Tab-separated table of C-alpha atoms in Angstrom:
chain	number	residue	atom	x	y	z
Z	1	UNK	CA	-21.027	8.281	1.987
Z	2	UNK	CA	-19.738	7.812	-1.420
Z	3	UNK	CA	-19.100	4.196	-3.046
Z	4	UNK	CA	-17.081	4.004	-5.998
Z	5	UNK	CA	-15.699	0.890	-8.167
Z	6	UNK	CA	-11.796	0.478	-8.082
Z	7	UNK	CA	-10.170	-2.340	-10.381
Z	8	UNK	CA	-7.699	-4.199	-8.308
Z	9	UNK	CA	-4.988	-7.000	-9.080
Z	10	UNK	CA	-4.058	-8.738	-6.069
Z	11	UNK	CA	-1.075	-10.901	-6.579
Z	12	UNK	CA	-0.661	-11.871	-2.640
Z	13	UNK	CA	-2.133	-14.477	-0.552
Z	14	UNK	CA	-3.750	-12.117	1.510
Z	15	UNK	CA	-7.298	-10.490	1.659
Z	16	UNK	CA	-8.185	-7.362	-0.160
Z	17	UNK	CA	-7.753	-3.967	2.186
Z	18	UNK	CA	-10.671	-3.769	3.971
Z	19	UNK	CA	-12.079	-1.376	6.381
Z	20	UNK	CA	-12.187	-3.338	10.068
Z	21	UNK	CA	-14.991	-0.747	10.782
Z	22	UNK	CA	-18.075	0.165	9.757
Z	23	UNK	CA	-17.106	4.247	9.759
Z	24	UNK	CA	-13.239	3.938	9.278
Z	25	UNK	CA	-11.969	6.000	6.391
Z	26	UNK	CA	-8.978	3.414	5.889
Z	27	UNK	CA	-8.298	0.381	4.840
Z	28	UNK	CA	-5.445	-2.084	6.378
Z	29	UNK	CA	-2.939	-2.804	3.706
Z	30	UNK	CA	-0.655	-5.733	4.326
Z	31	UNK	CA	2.384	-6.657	3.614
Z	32	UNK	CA	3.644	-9.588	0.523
Z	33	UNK	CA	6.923	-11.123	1.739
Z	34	UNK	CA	8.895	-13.964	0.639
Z	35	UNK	CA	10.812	-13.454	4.392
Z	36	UNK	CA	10.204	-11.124	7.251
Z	37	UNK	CA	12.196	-7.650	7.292
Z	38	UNK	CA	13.857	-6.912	10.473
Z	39	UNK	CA	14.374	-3.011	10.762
Z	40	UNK	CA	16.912	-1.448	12.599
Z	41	UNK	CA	16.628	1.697	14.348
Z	42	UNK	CA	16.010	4.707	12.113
Z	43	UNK	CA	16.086	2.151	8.938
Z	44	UNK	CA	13.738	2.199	6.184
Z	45	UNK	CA	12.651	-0.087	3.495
Z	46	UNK	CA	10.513	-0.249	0.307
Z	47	UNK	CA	7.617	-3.011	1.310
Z	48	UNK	CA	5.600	-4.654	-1.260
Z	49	UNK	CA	2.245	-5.526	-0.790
Z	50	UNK	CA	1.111	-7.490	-4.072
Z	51	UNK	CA	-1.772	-4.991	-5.442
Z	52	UNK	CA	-1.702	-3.434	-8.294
Z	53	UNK	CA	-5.098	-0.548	-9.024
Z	54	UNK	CA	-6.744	1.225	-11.479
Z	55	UNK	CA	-8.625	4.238	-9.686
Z	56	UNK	CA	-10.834	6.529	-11.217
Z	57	UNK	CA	-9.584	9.373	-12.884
Z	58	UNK	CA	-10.051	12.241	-10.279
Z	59	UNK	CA	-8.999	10.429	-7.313
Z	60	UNK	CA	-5.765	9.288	-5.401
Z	61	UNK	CA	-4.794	6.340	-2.919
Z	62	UNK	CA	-3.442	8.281	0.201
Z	63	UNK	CA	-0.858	5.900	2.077
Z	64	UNK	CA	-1.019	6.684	6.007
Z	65	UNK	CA	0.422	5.011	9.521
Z	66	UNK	CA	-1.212	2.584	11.073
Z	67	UNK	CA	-1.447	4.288	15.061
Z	68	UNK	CA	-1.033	1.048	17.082
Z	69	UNK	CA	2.426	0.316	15.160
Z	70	UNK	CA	3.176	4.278	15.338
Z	71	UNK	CA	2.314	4.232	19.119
Z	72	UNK	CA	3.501	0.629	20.387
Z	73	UNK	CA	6.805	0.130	17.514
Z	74	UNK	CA	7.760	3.756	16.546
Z	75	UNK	CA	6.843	2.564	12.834
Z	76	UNK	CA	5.464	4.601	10.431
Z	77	UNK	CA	5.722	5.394	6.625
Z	78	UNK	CA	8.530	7.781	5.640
Z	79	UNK	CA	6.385	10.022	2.733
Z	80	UNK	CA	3.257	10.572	4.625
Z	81	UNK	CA	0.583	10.615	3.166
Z	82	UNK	CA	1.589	8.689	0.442
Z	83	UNK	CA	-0.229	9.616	-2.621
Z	84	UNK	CA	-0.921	6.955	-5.637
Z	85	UNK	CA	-1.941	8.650	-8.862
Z	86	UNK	CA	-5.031	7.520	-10.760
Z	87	UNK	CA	-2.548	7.091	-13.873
Z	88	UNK	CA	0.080	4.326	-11.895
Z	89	UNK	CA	-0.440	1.034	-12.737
Z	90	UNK	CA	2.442	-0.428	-10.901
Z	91	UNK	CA	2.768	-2.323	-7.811
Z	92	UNK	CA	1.615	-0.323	-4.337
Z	93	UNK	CA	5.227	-0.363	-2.299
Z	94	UNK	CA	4.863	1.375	1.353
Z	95	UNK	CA	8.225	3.102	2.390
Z	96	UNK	CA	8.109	2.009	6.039
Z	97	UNK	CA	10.354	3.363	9.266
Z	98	UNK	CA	11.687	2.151	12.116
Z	99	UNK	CA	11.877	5.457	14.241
Z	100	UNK	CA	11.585	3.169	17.770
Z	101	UNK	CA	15.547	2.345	19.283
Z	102	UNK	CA	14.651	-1.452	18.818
Z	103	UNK	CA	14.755	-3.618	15.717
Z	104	UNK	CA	11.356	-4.493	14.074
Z	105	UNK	CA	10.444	-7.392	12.650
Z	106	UNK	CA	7.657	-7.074	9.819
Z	107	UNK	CA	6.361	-10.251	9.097
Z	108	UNK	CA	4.298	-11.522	5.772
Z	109	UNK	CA	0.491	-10.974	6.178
Z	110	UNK	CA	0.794	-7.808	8.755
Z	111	UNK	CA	-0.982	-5.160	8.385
Z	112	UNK	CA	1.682	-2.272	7.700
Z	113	UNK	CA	-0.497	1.050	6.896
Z	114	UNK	CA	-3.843	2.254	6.072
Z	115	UNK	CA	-5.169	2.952	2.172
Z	116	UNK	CA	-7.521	6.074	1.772
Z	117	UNK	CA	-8.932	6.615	-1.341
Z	118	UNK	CA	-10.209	10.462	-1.894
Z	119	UNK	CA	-10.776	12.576	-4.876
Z	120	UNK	CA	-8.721	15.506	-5.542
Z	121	UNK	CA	-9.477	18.769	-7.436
Z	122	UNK	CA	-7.046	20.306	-9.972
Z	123	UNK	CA	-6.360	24.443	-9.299
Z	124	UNK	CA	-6.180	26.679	-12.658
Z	125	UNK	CA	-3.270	29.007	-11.212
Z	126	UNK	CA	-4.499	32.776	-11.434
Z	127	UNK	CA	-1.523	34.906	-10.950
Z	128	UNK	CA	-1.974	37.986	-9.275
Z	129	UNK	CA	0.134	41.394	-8.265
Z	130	UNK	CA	-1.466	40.829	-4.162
Z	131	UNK	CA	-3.649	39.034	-2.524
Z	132	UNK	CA	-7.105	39.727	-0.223
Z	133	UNK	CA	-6.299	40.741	2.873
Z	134	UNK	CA	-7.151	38.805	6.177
Z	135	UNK	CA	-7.195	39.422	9.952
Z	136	UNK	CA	-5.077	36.997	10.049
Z	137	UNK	CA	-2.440	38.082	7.589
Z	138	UNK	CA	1.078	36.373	7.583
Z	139	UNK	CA	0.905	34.951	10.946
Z	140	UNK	CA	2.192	31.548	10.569
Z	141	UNK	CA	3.843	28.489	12.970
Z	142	UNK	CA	2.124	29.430	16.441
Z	143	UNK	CA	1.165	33.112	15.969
Z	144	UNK	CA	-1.812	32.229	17.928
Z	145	UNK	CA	-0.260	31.233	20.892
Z	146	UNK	CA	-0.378	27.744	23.407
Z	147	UNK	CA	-3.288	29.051	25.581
């Protein structure tokens, strides 16, 4: 498993993300409030979470759900993944959902998603009058069937 070095500003009260696992692949991120955020069905809102990174030029900070909240609250993160470029220095804000029928109440401290940190290749474009063929071909969206 790789280990790199991220620079990190954390202007909350709260721990750094951390992994609660040996082997997980995310790290909690919580959420910096002044006063909880009550969200109503289907309602969304921009929450801050106090850190502020520097990653390493070839990677990204992928924002995900959190499963128990996605399972137990309906609430997950509107642009998922999230992607943080290497090049923003600004504060990390998680665009969080309600999709549940119930208001839900996100409270200072909680942990609201899950940070993954991955590198990323850039593609050189190659344009082209067809492409290789495959057995496949253009099946798409279920061509293989349910069985």
């Amino acid at each position: 498993m790789e280990r790199i070095k991220v620079k990190i500003i954390n202007k909350s009260h709260h721990p750094l993300p951390s992994y609660e696992t040996p082997e997980s692949a995310g790290m909690d991120v919580r959420a910096n409030l002044d006063q909880p955020v009550v969200l109503k069905p289907l309602e969304r809102a921009l929450i801050p979470t106090g850190l502020y990174m520097q990653l390493p030029a070839g990677h990204e900070c992928q924002i995900r759900p959190r499963s128990g909240l996605a399972l137990k609250h309906g609430i997950s993160i509107v642009n998922t993944p999230g992607t943080v470029d290497a090049d923003y220095r600004g504060e990390i804000g998680i665009i969080v959902i309600n999709l549940s029928n119930e208001e839900f109440t996100i409270s200072d401290g909680e942990r609201i998603c899950q940070m993954v940190i991955t590198d990323y290749t850039h593609v050189q474009w190659e344009e082209v009058e067809r492409l290789d063929q495959t057995k496949r071909g253009t099946g798409a969206f279920g061509h293989t069937g349910v069985d």
